[in-house]
Coordinates of C-alpha atoms and ligand atoms in Angstrom, one line a residue:
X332 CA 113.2 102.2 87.5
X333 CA 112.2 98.5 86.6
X334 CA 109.3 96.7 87.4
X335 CA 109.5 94.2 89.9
X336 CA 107.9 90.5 89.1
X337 CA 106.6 88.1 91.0
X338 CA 110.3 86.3 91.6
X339 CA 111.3 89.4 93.0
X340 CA 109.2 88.9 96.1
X341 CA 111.2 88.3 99.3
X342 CA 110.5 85.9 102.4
X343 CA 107.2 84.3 100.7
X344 CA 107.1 81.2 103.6
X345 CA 103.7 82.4 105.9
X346 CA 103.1 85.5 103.8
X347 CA 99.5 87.1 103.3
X348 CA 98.9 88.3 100.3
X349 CA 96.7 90.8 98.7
X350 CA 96.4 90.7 95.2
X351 CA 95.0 93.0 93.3
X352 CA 93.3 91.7 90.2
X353 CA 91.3 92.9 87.2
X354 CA 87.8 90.7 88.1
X355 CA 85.8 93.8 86.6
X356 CA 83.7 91.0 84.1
X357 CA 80.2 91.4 82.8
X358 CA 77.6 90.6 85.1
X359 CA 73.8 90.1 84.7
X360 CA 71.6 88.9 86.8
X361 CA 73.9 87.0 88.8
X362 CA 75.7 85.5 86.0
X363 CA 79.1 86.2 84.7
X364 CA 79.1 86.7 80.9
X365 CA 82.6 86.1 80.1
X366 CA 85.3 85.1 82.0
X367 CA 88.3 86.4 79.9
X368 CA 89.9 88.2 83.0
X369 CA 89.1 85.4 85.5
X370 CA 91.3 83.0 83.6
X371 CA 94.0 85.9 82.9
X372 CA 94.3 85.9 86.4
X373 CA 94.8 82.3 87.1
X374 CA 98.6 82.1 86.4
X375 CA 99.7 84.8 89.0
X376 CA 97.0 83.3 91.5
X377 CA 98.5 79.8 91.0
X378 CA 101.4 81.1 91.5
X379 CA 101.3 82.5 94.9
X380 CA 98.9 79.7 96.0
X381 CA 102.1 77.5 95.6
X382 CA 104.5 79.6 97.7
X383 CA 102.6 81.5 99.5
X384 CA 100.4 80.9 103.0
X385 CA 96.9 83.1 102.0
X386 CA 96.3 84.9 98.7
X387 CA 93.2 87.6 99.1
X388 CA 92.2 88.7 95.8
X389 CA 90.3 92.0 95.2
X390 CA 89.0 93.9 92.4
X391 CA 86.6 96.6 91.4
X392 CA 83.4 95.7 89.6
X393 CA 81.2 98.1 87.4
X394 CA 80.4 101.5 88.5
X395 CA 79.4 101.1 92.0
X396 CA 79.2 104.4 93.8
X397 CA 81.1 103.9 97.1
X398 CA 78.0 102.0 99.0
X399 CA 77.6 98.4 98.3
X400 CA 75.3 97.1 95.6
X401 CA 74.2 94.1 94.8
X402 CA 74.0 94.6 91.7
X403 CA 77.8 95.0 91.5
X404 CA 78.6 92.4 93.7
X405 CA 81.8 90.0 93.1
X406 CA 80.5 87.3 94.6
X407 CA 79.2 85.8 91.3
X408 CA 82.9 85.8 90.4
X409 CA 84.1 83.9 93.4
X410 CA 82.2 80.6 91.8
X411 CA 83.6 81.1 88.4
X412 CA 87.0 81.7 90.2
X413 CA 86.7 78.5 92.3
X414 CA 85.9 76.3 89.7
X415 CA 88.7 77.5 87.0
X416 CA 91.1 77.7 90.4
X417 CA 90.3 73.9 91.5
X418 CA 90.8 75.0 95.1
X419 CA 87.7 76.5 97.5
X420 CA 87.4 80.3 97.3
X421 CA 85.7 81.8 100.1
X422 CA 83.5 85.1 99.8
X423 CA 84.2 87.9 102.0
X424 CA 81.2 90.4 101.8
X425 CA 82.7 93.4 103.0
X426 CA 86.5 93.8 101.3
X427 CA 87.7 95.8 104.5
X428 CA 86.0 92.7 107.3
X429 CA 88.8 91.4 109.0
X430 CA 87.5 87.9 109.1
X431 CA 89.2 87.5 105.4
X432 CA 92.1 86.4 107.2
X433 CA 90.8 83.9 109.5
X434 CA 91.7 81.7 106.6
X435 CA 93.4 78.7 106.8
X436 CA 97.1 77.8 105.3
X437 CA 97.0 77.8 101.1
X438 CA 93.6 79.3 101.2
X439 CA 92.1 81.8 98.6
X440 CA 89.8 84.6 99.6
X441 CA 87.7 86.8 97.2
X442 CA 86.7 90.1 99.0
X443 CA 83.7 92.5 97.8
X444 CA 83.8 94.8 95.7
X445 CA 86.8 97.4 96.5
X446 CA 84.8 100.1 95.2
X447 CA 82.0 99.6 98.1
X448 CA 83.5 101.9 99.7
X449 CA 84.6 105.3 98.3
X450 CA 88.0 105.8 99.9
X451 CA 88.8 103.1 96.5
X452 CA 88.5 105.7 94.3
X453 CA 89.7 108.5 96.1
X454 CA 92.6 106.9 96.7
X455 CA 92.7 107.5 100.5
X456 CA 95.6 106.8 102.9
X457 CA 93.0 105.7 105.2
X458 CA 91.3 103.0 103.2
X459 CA 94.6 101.8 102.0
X460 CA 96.3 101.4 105.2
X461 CA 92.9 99.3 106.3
X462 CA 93.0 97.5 103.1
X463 CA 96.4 96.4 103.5
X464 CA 96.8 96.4 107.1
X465 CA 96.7 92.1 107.5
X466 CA 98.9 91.6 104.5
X467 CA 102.6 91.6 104.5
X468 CA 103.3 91.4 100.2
X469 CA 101.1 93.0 97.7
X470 CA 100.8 91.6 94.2
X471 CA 99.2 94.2 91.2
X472 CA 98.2 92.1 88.1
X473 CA 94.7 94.6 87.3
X474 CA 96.7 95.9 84.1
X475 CA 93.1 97.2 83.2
X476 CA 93.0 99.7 86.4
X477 CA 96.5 101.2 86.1
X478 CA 95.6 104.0 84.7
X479 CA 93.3 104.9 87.4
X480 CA 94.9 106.6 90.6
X481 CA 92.7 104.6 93.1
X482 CA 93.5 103.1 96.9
X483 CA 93.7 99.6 95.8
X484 CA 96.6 100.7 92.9
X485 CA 98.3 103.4 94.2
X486 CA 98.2 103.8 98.1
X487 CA 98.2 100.4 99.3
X488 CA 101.6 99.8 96.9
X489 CA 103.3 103.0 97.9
X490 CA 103.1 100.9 102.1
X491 CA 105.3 98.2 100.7
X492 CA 108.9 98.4 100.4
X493 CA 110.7 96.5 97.9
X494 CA 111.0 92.7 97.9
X495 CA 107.3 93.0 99.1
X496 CA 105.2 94.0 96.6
X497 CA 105.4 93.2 92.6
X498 CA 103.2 92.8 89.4
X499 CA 101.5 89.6 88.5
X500 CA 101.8 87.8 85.4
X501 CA 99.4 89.6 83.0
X502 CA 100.7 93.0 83.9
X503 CA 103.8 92.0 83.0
X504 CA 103.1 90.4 79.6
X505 CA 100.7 93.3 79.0
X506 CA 104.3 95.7 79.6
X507 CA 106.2 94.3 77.6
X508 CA 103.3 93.3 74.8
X509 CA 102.3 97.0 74.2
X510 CA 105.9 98.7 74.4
X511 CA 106.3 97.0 71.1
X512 CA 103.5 99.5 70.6
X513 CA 104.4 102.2 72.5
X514 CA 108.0 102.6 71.5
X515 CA 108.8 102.8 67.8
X516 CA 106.2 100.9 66.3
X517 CA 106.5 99.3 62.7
X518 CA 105.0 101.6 60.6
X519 CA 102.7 101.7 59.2
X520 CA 100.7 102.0 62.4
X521 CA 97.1 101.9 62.3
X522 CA 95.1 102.6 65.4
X523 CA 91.2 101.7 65.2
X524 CA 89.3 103.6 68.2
X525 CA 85.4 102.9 69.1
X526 CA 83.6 102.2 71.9
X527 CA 81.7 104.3 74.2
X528 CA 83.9 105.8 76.7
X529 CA 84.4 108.4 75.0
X530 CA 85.7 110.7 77.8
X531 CA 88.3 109.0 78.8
X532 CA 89.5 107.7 75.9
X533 CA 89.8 110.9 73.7
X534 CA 92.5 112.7 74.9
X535 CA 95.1 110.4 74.3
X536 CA 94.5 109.9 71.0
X537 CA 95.7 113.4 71.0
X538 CA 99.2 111.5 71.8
X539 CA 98.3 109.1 69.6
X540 CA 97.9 111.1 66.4
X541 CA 101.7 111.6 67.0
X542 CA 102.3 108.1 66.2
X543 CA 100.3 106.5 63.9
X544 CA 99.5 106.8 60.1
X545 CA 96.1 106.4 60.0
X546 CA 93.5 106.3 62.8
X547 CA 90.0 105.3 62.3
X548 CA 87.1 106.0 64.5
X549 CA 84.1 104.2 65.0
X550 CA 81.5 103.7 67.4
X551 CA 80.0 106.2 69.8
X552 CA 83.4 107.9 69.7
X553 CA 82.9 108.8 65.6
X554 CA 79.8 110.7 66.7
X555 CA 81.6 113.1 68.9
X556 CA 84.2 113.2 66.0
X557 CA 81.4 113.8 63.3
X558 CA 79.8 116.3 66.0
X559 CA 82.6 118.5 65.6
X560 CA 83.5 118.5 61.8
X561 CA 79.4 120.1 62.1
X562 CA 77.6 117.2 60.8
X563 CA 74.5 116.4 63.1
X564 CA 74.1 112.9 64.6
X565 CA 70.6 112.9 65.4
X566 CA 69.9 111.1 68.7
X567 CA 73.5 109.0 68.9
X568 CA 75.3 109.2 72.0
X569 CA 77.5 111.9 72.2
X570 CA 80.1 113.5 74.7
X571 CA 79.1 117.6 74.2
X572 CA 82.2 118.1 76.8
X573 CA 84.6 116.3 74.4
X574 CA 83.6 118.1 71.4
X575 CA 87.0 120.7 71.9
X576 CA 89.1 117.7 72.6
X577 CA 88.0 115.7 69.4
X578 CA 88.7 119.2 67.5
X579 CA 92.0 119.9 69.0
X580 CA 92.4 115.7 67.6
X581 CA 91.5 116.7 64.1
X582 CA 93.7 119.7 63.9
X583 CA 96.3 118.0 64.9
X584 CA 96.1 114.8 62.4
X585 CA 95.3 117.5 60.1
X586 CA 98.6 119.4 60.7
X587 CA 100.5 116.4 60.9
X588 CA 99.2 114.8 57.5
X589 CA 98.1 112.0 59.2
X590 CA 95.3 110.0 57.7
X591 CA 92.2 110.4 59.9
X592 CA 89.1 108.4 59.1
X593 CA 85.2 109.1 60.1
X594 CA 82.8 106.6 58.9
X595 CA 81.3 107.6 55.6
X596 CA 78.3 105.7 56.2
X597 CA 76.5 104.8 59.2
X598 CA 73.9 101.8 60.1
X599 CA 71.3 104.0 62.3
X600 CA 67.9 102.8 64.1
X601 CA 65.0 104.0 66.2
X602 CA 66.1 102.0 69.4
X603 CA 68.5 99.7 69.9
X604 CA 65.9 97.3 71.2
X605 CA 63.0 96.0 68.9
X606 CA 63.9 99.1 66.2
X607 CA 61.5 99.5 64.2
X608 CA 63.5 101.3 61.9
X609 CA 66.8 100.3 60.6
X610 CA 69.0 101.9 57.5
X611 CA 72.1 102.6 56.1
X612 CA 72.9 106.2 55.5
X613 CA 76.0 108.7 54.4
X614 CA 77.2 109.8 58.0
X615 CA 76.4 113.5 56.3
X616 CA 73.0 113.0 56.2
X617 CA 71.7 111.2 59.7
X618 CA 67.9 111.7 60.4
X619 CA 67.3 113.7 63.4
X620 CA 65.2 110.8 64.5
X621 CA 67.3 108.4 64.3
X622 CA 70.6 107.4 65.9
X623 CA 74.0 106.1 64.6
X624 CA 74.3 102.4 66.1
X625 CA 77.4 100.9 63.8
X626 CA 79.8 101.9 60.9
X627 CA 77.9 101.4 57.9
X628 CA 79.5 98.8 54.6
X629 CA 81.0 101.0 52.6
X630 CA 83.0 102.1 56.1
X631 CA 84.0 98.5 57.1
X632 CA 85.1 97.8 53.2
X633 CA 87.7 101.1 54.0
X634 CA 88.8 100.3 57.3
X635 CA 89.6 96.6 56.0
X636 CA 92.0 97.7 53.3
X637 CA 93.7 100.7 55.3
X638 CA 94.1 97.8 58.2
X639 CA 95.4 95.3 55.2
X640 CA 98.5 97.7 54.6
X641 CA 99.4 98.0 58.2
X642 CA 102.4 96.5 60.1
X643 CA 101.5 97.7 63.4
X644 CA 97.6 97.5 64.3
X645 CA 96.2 98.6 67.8
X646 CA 92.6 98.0 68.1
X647 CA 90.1 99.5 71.3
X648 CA 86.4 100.0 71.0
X649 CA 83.5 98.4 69.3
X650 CA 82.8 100.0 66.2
X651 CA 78.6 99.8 66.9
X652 CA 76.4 97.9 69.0
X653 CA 77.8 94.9 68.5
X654 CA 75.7 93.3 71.1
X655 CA 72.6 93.6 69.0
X656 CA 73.2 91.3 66.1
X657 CA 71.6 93.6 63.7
X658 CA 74.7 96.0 64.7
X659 CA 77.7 93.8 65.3
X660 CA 78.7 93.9 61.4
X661 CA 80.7 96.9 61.8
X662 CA 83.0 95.3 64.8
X663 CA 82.8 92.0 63.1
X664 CA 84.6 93.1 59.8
X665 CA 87.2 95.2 62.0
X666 CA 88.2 91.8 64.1
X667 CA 88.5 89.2 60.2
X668 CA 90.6 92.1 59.0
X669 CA 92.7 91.6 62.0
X670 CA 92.5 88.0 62.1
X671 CA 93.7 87.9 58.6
X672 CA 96.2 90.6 59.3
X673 CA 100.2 89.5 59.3
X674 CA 100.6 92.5 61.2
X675 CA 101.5 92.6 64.7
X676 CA 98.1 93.4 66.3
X677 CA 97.2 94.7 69.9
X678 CA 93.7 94.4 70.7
X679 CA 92.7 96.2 74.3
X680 CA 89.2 96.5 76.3
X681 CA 86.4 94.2 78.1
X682 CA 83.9 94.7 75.2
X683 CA 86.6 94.8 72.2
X684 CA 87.7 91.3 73.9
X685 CA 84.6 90.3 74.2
X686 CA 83.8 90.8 70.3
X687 CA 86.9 89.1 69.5
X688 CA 86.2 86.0 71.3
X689 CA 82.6 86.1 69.3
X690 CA 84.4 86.5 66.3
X691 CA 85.7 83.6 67.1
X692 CA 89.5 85.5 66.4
X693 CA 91.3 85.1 69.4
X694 CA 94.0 83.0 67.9
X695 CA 94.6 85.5 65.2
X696 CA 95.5 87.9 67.7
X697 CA 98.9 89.4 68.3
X698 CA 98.4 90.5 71.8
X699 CA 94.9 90.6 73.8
X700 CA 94.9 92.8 76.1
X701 CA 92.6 93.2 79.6
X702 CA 92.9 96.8 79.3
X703 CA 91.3 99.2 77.5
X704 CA 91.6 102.8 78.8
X705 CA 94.7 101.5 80.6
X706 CA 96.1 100.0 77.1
X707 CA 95.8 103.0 74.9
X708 CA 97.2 105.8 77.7
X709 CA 100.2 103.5 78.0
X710 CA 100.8 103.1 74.1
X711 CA 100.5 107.0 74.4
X712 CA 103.7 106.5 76.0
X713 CA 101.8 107.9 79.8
X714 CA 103.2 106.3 82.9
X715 CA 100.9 104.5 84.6
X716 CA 99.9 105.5 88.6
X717 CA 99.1 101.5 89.0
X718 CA 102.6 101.1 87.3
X719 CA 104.5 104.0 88.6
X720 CA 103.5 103.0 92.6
X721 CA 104.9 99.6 92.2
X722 CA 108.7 100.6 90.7
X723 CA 111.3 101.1 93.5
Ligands
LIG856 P1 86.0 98.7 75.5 O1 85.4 97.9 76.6 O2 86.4 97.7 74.4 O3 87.1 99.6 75.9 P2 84.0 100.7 75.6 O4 83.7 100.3 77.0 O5 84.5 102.1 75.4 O6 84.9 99.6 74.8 O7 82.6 100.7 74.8 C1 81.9 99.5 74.5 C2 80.5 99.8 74.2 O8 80.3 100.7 73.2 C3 79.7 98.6 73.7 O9 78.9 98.1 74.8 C4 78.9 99.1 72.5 O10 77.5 98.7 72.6 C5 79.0 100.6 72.7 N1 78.9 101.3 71.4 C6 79.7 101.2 70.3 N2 79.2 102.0 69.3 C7 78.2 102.6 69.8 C8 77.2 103.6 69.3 N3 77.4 104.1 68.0 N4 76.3 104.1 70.1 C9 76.2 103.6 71.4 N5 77.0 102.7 71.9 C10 78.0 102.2 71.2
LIG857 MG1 84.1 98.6 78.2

């Protein structure tokens, strides 16, 4: 089993290709918010423009439901992709309308949204043959939806034989990037998990624990954590549903002597908009009222010297609110003490990305990766379905 790249690709001269990218960026209001996986996607998409006669590119944004949505609409993206492309990029509003290949020679389409319609994340035959029905290659480069069994990843590669379908650039770099990760990292090996997701992303820390001297939770996932040990967490999100998982975690650093860590303090607030309260407190002793919104000092002062000793460093999740200024210290520190790091550090996830770039870090980095979900089950050692369905 090897993973084919893009030179890989046989009889390139007329083809149409659909390539599936990772154009899932923050949108508001009609406005893209940052365009880190627009530009990772530029090299593969210059590359086929070069060689090949159409390039469609599609991707999933945000959690539409199967129906369109405007509010979930690509087509903000397909400006921000023209202009960092230098070429037109025409629109298609329905990611399935056959028009998109009414195109002229060397063009560039953007279809909707795949997730419009729900056969994208059921991965069904049906969608996948429409999909892919005017294309004769298919190019996978959405490193951050290979986790995720869906049409666009999984059936649509599995109607390509060899020669015709391969992975872009990024997911390519992002391979061989985190199998210095996944394989036998240098130890020590500190992972730092946050973020909100906590659903997805708790079981394979389960794998992870396996790995890894020291893990350190923050973020929405340390409430879950700091659910379970007993202590209450007042209104902070938690994931009740998770709560056996994060124990089965626990037991199993426990067992395993490795070094866990749990915030010891926490920053909590009324709201997250206009608080009108806002204090530092020992994560043992959070007001009912109130709800945990970043890892408190103390907390980023232990994190930074555990991370200081490390060789290996694998970073996913914001360690509060970072959006709200009043919460970002927390995430802040964790990014400077990578930065300053001479580890080889692995940072994965839209919003983790996103606070490295305000950090202003993004030099500092080892490897920055588009995925988040996708980047911790594959330095869990899990193949990939996205993966998996384009080996031959
Ligand atoms: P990533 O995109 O890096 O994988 P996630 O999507 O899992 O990270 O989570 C990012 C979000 O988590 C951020 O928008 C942040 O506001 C939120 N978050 C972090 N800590 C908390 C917390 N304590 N309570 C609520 N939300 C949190
Ligand atoms: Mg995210």
């Amino acid at each position: 089993m090897s993973l084919p790249s893009l030179d890989d690709l046989e009889d390139l001269g007329g083809a149409r290709v659909l390539a599936r990218l990772d154009l899932n960026v923050p949108v508001r209001d009609g406005v893209v918010l940052d365009d880190t996986r627009i530009i990772a996607a530029l090299p593969t998409l210059r590359w086929l423009r070069e060689r090949v006669d159409e390039v469609a590119a599609c991707s999933h944004l945000g959690k539409a439901k199967g129906v369109p949505d405007p509010a979930f609409s690509l087509h903000p993206v397909a400006a921000v992709l023209e202009q960092a492309l230098g070429v037109p990029v025409r629109f298609i509003p329905d990611c399935l309308d056959p028009a998109a290949v009414e195109s002229e020679s060397g063009s560039v389409v953007l279809l909707e949204n795949l997730r419009f319609h729900p056969g994208e994340k059921a991965n069904d035959t049906h969608f996948a043959e429409r999909l892919a029905a005017p294309y004769s290659h298919y190019v996978n480069d959405a490193f951050g939806t290979a986790h995720r069994a869906h049409a666009s990843v999984v059936a649509v590669p599995q109607l390509y034989p060899s020669g015709r379908k391969a992975a872009g650039f990024l997911v390519e770099r992002e391979v061989a990037a985190l199998g210095r990760v996944a394989g036998a990292p240098e130890q020590p090996f500190v992972a730092v998990v946050g973020g909100a997701k906590v659903s997805t992303k708790t079981a394979p820390l389960q794998t992870l624990v396996e790995n890894v001297s020291s893990l350190l939770i923050g973020g929405g996932m340390a409430n879950t954590f700091l659910l379970a040990q007993g202590y209450e967490v007042g209104r902070s999100l938690v994931e009740e549903e998770m709560l056996d998982t994060a124990r089965a975690v626990l037991e199993s650093a426990a067992e395993r002597g490795i070094d866990l860590e749990l915030p010891e303090d926490v920053v909590v607030a009324d709201a997250i908009t206009e608080p009108q309260r806002v204090e530092v407190v020992s994560s043992r002793a959070v007001p009912a009222e109130l709800m945990i919104v970043d890892i408190g000092p103390r907390t980023c002062a232990r994190f930074a010297r555990v991370l200081a000793a490390a060789r290996t460093v694998f970073w996913n999740g914001p360690m509060g609110v970072f959006e709200v200024e009043d919460f970002a210290a927390g995430t802040l520190a964790v990014a400077e003490a990578l930065a300053i790091s001479s580890a080889f550090t692995v940072v994965g996830g839209g919003e983790s990305v996103m606070a490295i770039r305000r950090a202003g870090v993004m030099d500092s980095i080892g490897h920055v990766s588009t995925g988040g979900g996708a980047s911790l089950e594959f330095i869990t050692g899990k193949p990939l379905p996205g993966i998996v369905a384009l080996e031959n």
